[in-house]
Tab-separated table of C-alpha atoms in Angstrom:
chain	number	residue	atom	x	y	z
A	30	MET	CA	-84.388	-153.531	-122.936
A	31	GLY	CA	-82.057	-155.408	-120.618
A	32	ALA	CA	-82.585	-156.016	-116.961
A	33	VAL	CA	-82.351	-152.917	-114.788
A	34	LYS	CA	-79.214	-152.894	-112.676
A	35	THR	CA	-79.694	-151.961	-109.053
A	36	LYS	CA	-77.240	-150.620	-106.529
A	37	ARG	CA	-77.154	-152.067	-103.073
A	38	MET	CA	-78.923	-149.795	-100.603
A	39	PRO	CA	-81.008	-150.225	-97.430
A	40	ARG	CA	-84.415	-151.784	-98.009
A	41	ALA	CA	-86.242	-148.792	-96.485
A	42	VAL	CA	-84.506	-146.390	-98.857
A	43	ARG	CA	-85.182	-148.603	-101.867
A	44	GLU	CA	-88.839	-148.934	-100.879
A	45	GLN	CA	-89.273	-145.171	-100.643
A	46	GLN	CA	-87.689	-144.884	-104.077
A	47	MET	CA	-90.305	-147.283	-105.416
A	48	LEU	CA	-93.101	-145.370	-103.719
A	49	ASP	CA	-91.827	-142.082	-105.177
A	50	ALA	CA	-91.977	-143.591	-108.653
A	51	ALA	CA	-95.374	-145.167	-108.039
A	52	VAL	CA	-96.929	-141.917	-106.810
A	53	ARG	CA	-95.715	-140.158	-109.931
A	54	ILE	CA	-97.051	-142.823	-112.291
A	55	PHE	CA	-100.366	-143.319	-110.448
A	56	GLY	CA	-100.874	-139.581	-110.152
A	57	GLN	CA	-100.186	-138.834	-113.801
A	58	ARG	CA	-101.612	-141.915	-115.536
A	59	GLY	CA	-104.279	-143.061	-113.095
A	60	TYR	CA	-104.497	-146.341	-111.224
A	61	MET	CA	-105.870	-148.480	-114.054
A	62	ALA	CA	-103.468	-147.210	-116.738
A	63	ALA	CA	-100.354	-147.353	-114.547
A	64	SER	CA	-98.123	-150.347	-115.155
A	65	MET	CA	-95.679	-152.036	-112.825
A	66	ASP	CA	-93.142	-151.999	-115.665
A	67	GLU	CA	-93.252	-148.202	-115.805
A	68	ILE	CA	-92.977	-147.906	-112.052
A	69	ALA	CA	-90.011	-150.262	-111.888
A	70	GLU	CA	-88.230	-148.469	-114.717
A	71	LEU	CA	-88.757	-145.049	-113.145
A	72	ALA	CA	-87.550	-146.346	-109.787
A	73	GLY	CA	-84.476	-147.865	-111.401
A	74	VAL	CA	-85.227	-151.391	-110.197
A	75	SER	CA	-86.468	-154.632	-111.688
A	76	LYS	CA	-90.172	-155.423	-111.713
A	77	PRO	CA	-89.643	-158.618	-109.666
A	78	LEU	CA	-88.018	-156.487	-106.963
A	79	VAL	CA	-91.098	-154.245	-106.800
A	80	TYR	CA	-93.267	-157.323	-106.317
A	81	LEU	CA	-90.830	-158.699	-103.735
A	82	TYR	CA	-91.026	-155.523	-101.666
A	83	LEU	CA	-94.666	-154.547	-102.169
A	84	ASN	CA	-96.438	-157.756	-103.202
A	85	SER	CA	-98.939	-156.453	-105.786
A	86	LYS	CA	-100.182	-153.396	-107.623
A	87	GLU	CA	-103.019	-153.085	-105.091
A	88	ASP	CA	-100.636	-153.219	-102.135
A	89	LEU	CA	-98.309	-150.747	-103.810
A	90	PHE	CA	-101.176	-148.306	-104.373
A	91	THR	CA	-102.334	-148.701	-100.770
A	92	ALA	CA	-98.812	-147.994	-99.533
A	93	CYS	CA	-98.739	-144.841	-101.665
A	94	ILE	CA	-102.061	-143.657	-100.257
A	95	ARG	CA	-100.980	-144.257	-96.665
A	96	ARG	CA	-97.656	-142.502	-97.080
A	97	GLU	CA	-99.084	-139.462	-98.846
A	98	ALA	CA	-102.061	-139.193	-96.494
A	99	GLY	CA	-99.742	-139.227	-93.511
A	100	ALA	CA	-97.503	-136.599	-95.079
A	101	LEU	CA	-100.442	-134.287	-95.785
A	102	VAL	CA	-101.863	-134.572	-92.269
A	103	GLU	CA	-98.430	-133.947	-90.768
A	104	ALA	CA	-97.889	-130.904	-93.003
A	105	VAL	CA	-101.177	-129.338	-91.888
A	106	ARG	CA	-100.532	-130.024	-88.205
A	107	ALA	CA	-96.963	-128.739	-88.385
A	108	GLY	CA	-98.109	-125.578	-90.136
A	109	VAL	CA	-100.315	-124.412	-87.269
A	110	ARG	CA	-98.865	-122.606	-84.251
A	111	ARG	CA	-101.352	-122.997	-81.431
A	112	ASP	CA	-100.255	-119.803	-79.654
A	113	LEU	CA	-101.707	-117.643	-82.445
A	114	PRO	CA	-105.236	-116.166	-82.666
A	115	ALA	CA	-107.875	-118.424	-84.192
A	116	ASP	CA	-107.938	-116.729	-87.580
A	117	ARG	CA	-104.155	-116.947	-87.887
A	118	GLN	CA	-104.226	-120.631	-86.940
A	119	LEU	CA	-106.751	-121.353	-89.668
A	120	TRP	CA	-104.815	-119.194	-92.130
A	121	GLU	CA	-101.586	-121.057	-91.435
A	122	GLY	CA	-103.319	-124.446	-91.592
A	123	LEU	CA	-104.840	-123.615	-94.967
A	124	GLY	CA	-101.533	-122.251	-96.183
A	125	ALA	CA	-99.784	-125.473	-95.193
A	126	PHE	CA	-102.499	-127.543	-96.893
A	127	PHE	CA	-102.323	-125.653	-100.187
A	128	ALA	CA	-98.530	-125.500	-100.108
A	129	HIS	CA	-98.282	-129.269	-99.667
A	130	THR	CA	-100.883	-130.138	-102.302
A	131	GLY	CA	-99.337	-127.622	-104.713
A	132	GLU	CA	-95.817	-128.944	-104.216
A	133	ASN	CA	-96.986	-132.554	-104.552
A	134	PRO	CA	-99.598	-132.550	-107.346
A	135	ASP	CA	-99.153	-136.239	-108.155
A	136	ALA	CA	-99.697	-137.178	-104.516
A	137	TRP	CA	-102.811	-134.991	-104.386
A	138	SER	CA	-104.109	-136.654	-107.540
A	139	VAL	CA	-103.606	-140.046	-105.894
A	140	LEU	CA	-105.499	-138.963	-102.767
A	141	HIS	CA	-108.196	-136.736	-104.221
A	142	LEU	CA	-108.983	-138.507	-107.490
A	143	GLN	CA	-107.528	-141.991	-107.871
A	144	ALA	CA	-108.039	-143.471	-104.414
A	145	ARG	CA	-111.645	-142.341	-104.222
A	146	THR	CA	-112.704	-143.874	-107.518
A	147	HIS	CA	-111.107	-147.320	-107.556
A	148	GLY	CA	-112.737	-149.344	-104.851
A	149	GLU	CA	-113.735	-149.287	-101.206
A	150	PRO	CA	-110.397	-150.316	-99.641
A	151	PHE	CA	-108.627	-147.386	-101.291
A	152	ALA	CA	-111.453	-144.954	-100.559
A	153	ALA	CA	-111.468	-146.035	-96.923
A	154	GLU	CA	-107.794	-145.130	-96.571
A	155	VAL	CA	-108.489	-141.594	-97.815
A	156	ALA	CA	-111.608	-141.318	-95.663
A	157	ALA	CA	-109.508	-142.037	-92.571
A	158	MET	CA	-107.109	-139.242	-93.528
A	159	ARG	CA	-109.988	-136.856	-94.143
A	160	GLU	CA	-111.559	-137.650	-90.780
A	161	GLU	CA	-108.286	-136.754	-89.082
A	162	ILE	CA	-108.092	-133.408	-90.868
A	163	VAL	CA	-111.764	-132.664	-90.147
A	164	ALA	CA	-111.207	-133.439	-86.458
A	165	PHE	CA	-108.221	-131.087	-86.413
A	166	VAL	CA	-110.209	-128.281	-88.077
A	167	THR	CA	-113.088	-128.906	-85.654
A	168	GLN	CA	-110.724	-128.265	-82.763
A	169	LEU	CA	-109.489	-125.066	-84.404
A	170	ILE	CA	-113.070	-123.798	-84.725
A	171	LEU	CA	-113.893	-124.715	-81.129
A	172	ALA	CA	-110.735	-123.017	-79.905
A	173	GLY	CA	-111.703	-119.922	-81.847
A	174	ALA	CA	-115.159	-119.908	-80.303
A	175	ARG	CA	-113.690	-120.211	-76.807
A	176	GLU	CA	-111.294	-117.382	-77.615
A	177	ALA	CA	-114.117	-115.145	-78.828
A	178	HIS	CA	-116.309	-115.624	-75.743
A	179	ARG	CA	-116.108	-117.741	-72.623
A	180	ASP	CA	-119.316	-119.703	-73.141
A	181	PRO	CA	-119.540	-120.523	-76.846
A	182	ASP	CA	-123.006	-121.507	-77.925
A	183	LEU	CA	-121.839	-123.761	-80.739
A	184	PRO	CA	-123.409	-127.240	-80.780
A	185	GLU	CA	-120.892	-129.992	-81.465
A	186	ARG	CA	-122.810	-131.189	-84.514
A	187	GLU	CA	-122.817	-127.705	-86.005
A	188	VAL	CA	-119.070	-127.321	-85.485
A	189	ALA	CA	-118.474	-130.724	-87.101
A	190	GLY	CA	-120.590	-129.635	-90.068
A	191	LEU	CA	-118.620	-126.411	-90.432
A	192	ALA	CA	-115.361	-128.350	-90.410
A	193	GLU	CA	-116.684	-130.760	-93.041
A	194	ALA	CA	-117.722	-127.857	-95.257
A	195	LEU	CA	-114.388	-126.103	-94.859
A	196	VAL	CA	-112.343	-129.217	-95.627
A	197	GLY	CA	-114.523	-130.014	-98.623
A	198	ALA	CA	-114.028	-126.502	-99.961
A	199	ALA	CA	-110.266	-126.773	-99.430
A	200	GLU	CA	-110.146	-130.066	-101.330
A	201	SER	CA	-112.009	-128.651	-104.317
A	202	LEU	CA	-109.960	-125.466	-104.280
A	203	ALA	CA	-106.707	-127.452	-104.190
A	204	ALA	CA	-107.759	-129.377	-107.287
A	205	TRP	CA	-108.641	-126.090	-109.004
A	206	ALA	CA	-105.395	-124.406	-107.936
A	207	ASN	CA	-103.286	-127.311	-109.213
A	208	ALA	CA	-105.048	-127.152	-112.570
A	209	THR	CA	-104.826	-123.347	-112.870
A	210	PRO	CA	-101.408	-121.941	-113.816
A	211	GLY	CA	-100.114	-119.159	-111.609
A	212	VAL	CA	-102.257	-119.782	-108.521
A	213	THR	CA	-100.064	-119.841	-105.423
A	214	ALA	CA	-100.711	-121.544	-102.101
A	215	ARG	CA	-101.053	-118.142	-100.463
A	216	GLN	CA	-103.637	-117.037	-103.023
A	217	ALA	CA	-105.656	-120.216	-102.587
A	218	ALA	CA	-105.571	-119.875	-98.803
A	219	ALA	CA	-106.631	-116.215	-99.026
A	220	THR	CA	-109.519	-117.132	-101.321
A	221	LEU	CA	-110.864	-119.654	-98.830
A	222	MET	CA	-110.297	-117.353	-95.839
A	223	ASN	CA	-112.216	-114.571	-97.593
A	224	PHE	CA	-114.978	-117.029	-98.396
A	225	ALA	CA	-115.227	-118.614	-94.953
A	226	TRP	CA	-113.792	-116.447	-92.200
A	227	ALA	CA	-116.288	-113.580	-92.239
A	228	GLY	CA	-119.074	-116.014	-91.463
A	229	LEU	CA	-117.004	-118.079	-89.054
A	230	GLY	CA	-115.835	-114.973	-87.230
A	231	ASP	CA	-119.402	-113.805	-86.619
A	232	LEU	CA	-120.477	-117.271	-85.588
A	233	MET	CA	-117.630	-117.613	-83.103
A	234	ALA	CA	-118.534	-114.217	-81.645
A	235	GLY	CA	-122.122	-115.347	-81.070
A	236	ARG	CA	-123.631	-113.640	-84.105
A	237	PRO	CA	-124.913	-116.495	-86.278
A	238	TRP	CA	-126.628	-115.759	-89.548
A	239	ALA	CA	-130.346	-116.437	-89.683
A	240	PRO	CA	-132.833	-115.825	-92.488
A	241	GLN	CA	-135.047	-112.808	-91.982
A	242	GLU	CA	-138.735	-113.423	-91.783
A	243	GLU	CA	-140.225	-112.794	-95.177
A	244	SER	CA	-142.868	-110.134	-95.200
A	245	PRO	CA	-146.117	-111.371	-96.703
A	246	GLY	CA	-146.561	-110.080	-100.221
A	247	PRO	CA	-149.797	-109.194	-101.921
A	248	HIS	CA	-151.998	-112.113	-102.834
A	249	THR	CA	-152.191	-112.850	-106.508
A	250	GLY	CA	-154.493	-114.861	-108.651
């Protein structure tokens, strides 16, 4: 195969073209199996140009993670209208999350699977993204508690734990939805709302669940 001919275009545009190709290859083949030759060919550029712009396979992968993490966080934030009731805010945030991960399955594979399993620097990039989403969800839960009653008795650590659990469930559900034909973003969001909101709604209204005291049974033996 001869050298790939490239058209002159702004560096920023060309770089995004390379990142688009890299996300597709990394997402579908995995980090270890992906080759710079494949990425260059898909991007329509020469392999030396990829190295010139992005230095190495590791740097290219890091750039992909950062771009896709930023896009996901922005999609979730943009999907939430803060003038809505708490349940609608969470519903819209989940809808935006599942819509973005469903429309960008290769990017979600990069973030959810590849980056977390190929070394600390990559995992740290995803962890930073996740912390930002968890912090955003934490604020949604706190806002809901304040909306439900003026003096919410929700310890900060408990709210942080709820946000962690909700984000973790969303991540797993997104992976399942992407692997299950016919599941829409709306269906995935509704599944998680049905799973989580009944409990969250009671908690925000000051009615936390607590185990009932077990009545002593007859002694045996």
